[in-house]
Amino acid sequence: MRIDSKNREIFDLIVPNHQLIEVLSSNFNWFSGVPDSMFTRIIPHLADYHFSPRENHAVAMAFGARIAGAKPCVLLQNSGLGLCLDALIGLQRLYQKGLVLLVTQRGELEWEEIQHQDWGKYTLPLLESINIQVFDYNQLGCDAIMKASDFAYTNEEICVVLLHRGNVDE
Amino acid sequence: MNRIEAIRQIIDSHPDAAFVLSNGLTSREAGYLFGQNNHLYLLHGMGEALSVAIGLRSVLNNIDVVVVDGDGNALMGLSAWSMLPIQGIYYYVLVNGVYETTGAQPIPCLPDSVHVTKLYIDLGKQNTPNPSLPCETMKKFEAWLNSKMVVKDV
């Protein structure tokens, strides 16, 4: 853990942003999602990023892109999982198409705003309950992204790379 | 005009396109009566037919993608309309003012958009089963896509 400029405890920075962007770009070739503040300095540098007004639409678009041969990655905050579930289960899971979700785990640190706290608590149990594999970026570093890409697109499965506050230079 | 007549009219207007058909009666009736390889029949993912088509089209080079949605589905996916217009996407909504699959519960009117073609259809449904299993639908659809050689080098 480290201390940020506002004297708050946050997780360690894993790699500089340019390196994270490089790893994302070499493992995926199609991006969408709904911005989270942790992605502020990442999204503008992703080639082939597709706007979506909601997380569920991003998931559905990624399903279409996968059918056409892309390797998609959808970026979202953990709260967006609440909107995604039906699309994930009714599209990717039902038709056996892979997807990597890059999810920011908001609300797990004590100082984080109250609106994030429940999602911080329930994100992992939720993913476990619907049998979605998680690759933890804080533990595995960039390997989490490579392993997730390999898992999702070899097996045509949904999986999550979980990023923690501080893992990315905001 | 009933649902099948409307869908037939759309199919005839886009002979070389890929189709995404929304879940419920749209996919059920089209799957049973047409069952074409260029059709992706959705069984679930309500409100997402347009988004699926947008994702498909974002990767495909030179093929039109046609969406056939019901008005209930379209209402659920209304925020996806913000992504229109997209070249090569043709979006049709069959409007009968109800959720007919679940027993004809009334629904509000869809807003108008120049990017959405509404076809008004009569109430009523055919006694049709669910479309084929998802893996069968996907296998046929992907084989059709491959035969068209339209996938971008991604």
PDB file of C-alpha atoms in Angstrom, chain A residues 29-30 50-54 56-57 60-61 63-65 67-70 86-87 90-91 94-95 97, chain B residues 40-44 46 48 51-52 55-56 58-60 77 79-80 82-83 134 138 142 145 151 154:
ATOM      1  CA  ASN A  29      -7.997  -5.177 -30.385  1.00  0.00           C
ATOM      2  CA  TRP A  30     -11.450  -3.812 -29.578  1.00  0.00           C
ATOM      3  CA  HIS A  50     -16.157   2.386 -28.986  1.00  0.00           C
ATOM      4  CA  PHE A  51     -18.423   4.701 -27.032  1.00  0.00           C
ATOM      5  CA  SER A  52     -21.284   3.081 -25.150  1.00  0.00           C
ATOM      6  CA  PRO A  53     -23.908   4.865 -23.067  1.00  0.00           C
ATOM      7  CA  ARG A  54     -24.298   1.964 -20.630  1.00  0.00           C
ATOM      8  CA  ASN A  56     -24.812  -3.560 -20.733  1.00  0.00           C
ATOM      9  CA  HIS A  57     -24.661  -2.109 -24.240  1.00  0.00           C
ATOM     10  CA  ALA A  60     -23.611  -6.579 -26.088  1.00  0.00           C
ATOM     11  CA  MET A  61     -21.407  -4.693 -28.555  1.00  0.00           C
ATOM     12  CA  PHE A  63     -20.483  -9.906 -28.096  1.00  0.00           C
ATOM     13  CA  GLY A  64     -21.093  -8.750 -31.665  1.00  0.00           C
ATOM     14  CA  ALA A  65     -17.444  -7.827 -32.104  1.00  0.00           C
ATOM     15  CA  ILE A  67     -18.638 -13.039 -33.308  1.00  0.00           C
ATOM     16  CA  ALA A  68     -16.906 -11.070 -36.050  1.00  0.00           C
ATOM     17  CA  GLY A  69     -13.477 -12.178 -34.812  1.00  0.00           C
ATOM     18  CA  ALA A  70     -12.285  -9.403 -32.492  1.00  0.00           C
ATOM     19  CA  ASP A  86     -28.317 -10.036 -18.096  1.00  0.00           C
ATOM     20  CA  ALA A  87     -26.276  -9.263 -21.199  1.00  0.00           C
ATOM     21  CA  GLY A  90     -27.988 -13.992 -22.028  1.00  0.00           C
ATOM     22  CA  LEU A  91     -25.365 -13.339 -24.717  1.00  0.00           C
ATOM     23  CA  LEU A  94     -25.525 -18.516 -23.663  1.00  0.00           C
ATOM     24  CA  TYR A  95     -23.737 -18.418 -27.021  1.00  0.00           C
ATOM     25  CA  LYS A  97     -18.374 -16.238 -26.564  1.00  0.00           C
TER      26      LYS A  97
ATOM     27  CA  LEU B  40     -28.618 -14.333 -35.517  1.00  0.00           C
ATOM     28  CA  TYR B  41     -31.645 -15.231 -33.416  1.00  0.00           C
ATOM     29  CA  LEU B  42     -31.304 -13.888 -29.894  1.00  0.00           C
ATOM     30  CA  LEU B  43     -32.897 -15.959 -27.148  1.00  0.00           C
ATOM     31  CA  HIS B  44     -32.122 -13.502 -24.367  1.00  0.00           C
ATOM     32  CA  MET B  46     -33.423  -8.225 -23.959  1.00  0.00           C
ATOM     33  CA  GLU B  48     -29.494  -5.538 -26.740  1.00  0.00           C
ATOM     34  CA  SER B  51     -25.904  -3.077 -29.558  1.00  0.00           C
ATOM     35  CA  VAL B  52     -24.984  -6.560 -30.776  1.00  0.00           C
ATOM     36  CA  GLY B  55     -20.472  -4.484 -32.318  1.00  0.00           C
ATOM     37  CA  LEU B  56     -20.710  -6.758 -35.347  1.00  0.00           C
ATOM     38  CA  SER B  58     -17.684  -2.279 -35.992  1.00  0.00           C
ATOM     39  CA  VAL B  59     -15.541  -5.233 -37.072  1.00  0.00           C
ATOM     40  CA  LEU B  60     -17.087  -6.179 -40.400  1.00  0.00           C
ATOM     41  CA  GLY B  77     -32.484  -0.639 -25.185  1.00  0.00           C
ATOM     42  CA  SER B  79     -30.082   4.406 -24.709  1.00  0.00           C
ATOM     43  CA  ALA B  80     -28.388   2.462 -27.524  1.00  0.00           C
ATOM     44  CA  SER B  82     -27.674   7.421 -28.940  1.00  0.00           C
ATOM     45  CA  MET B  83     -25.062   5.540 -30.996  1.00  0.00           C
ATOM     46  CA  PRO B 134     -27.755 -21.072 -29.356  1.00  0.00           C
ATOM     47  CA  MET B 138     -24.103 -19.395 -33.844  1.00  0.00           C
ATOM     48  CA  GLU B 142     -20.472 -17.780 -38.220  1.00  0.00           C
ATOM     49  CA  LEU B 145     -20.046 -14.745 -42.068  1.00  0.00           C
ATOM     50  CA  VAL B 151     -14.146 -10.021 -41.337  1.00  0.00           C
ATOM     51  CA  VAL B 154      -8.131  -7.861 -36.433  1.00  0.00           C
TER      52      VAL B 154
END
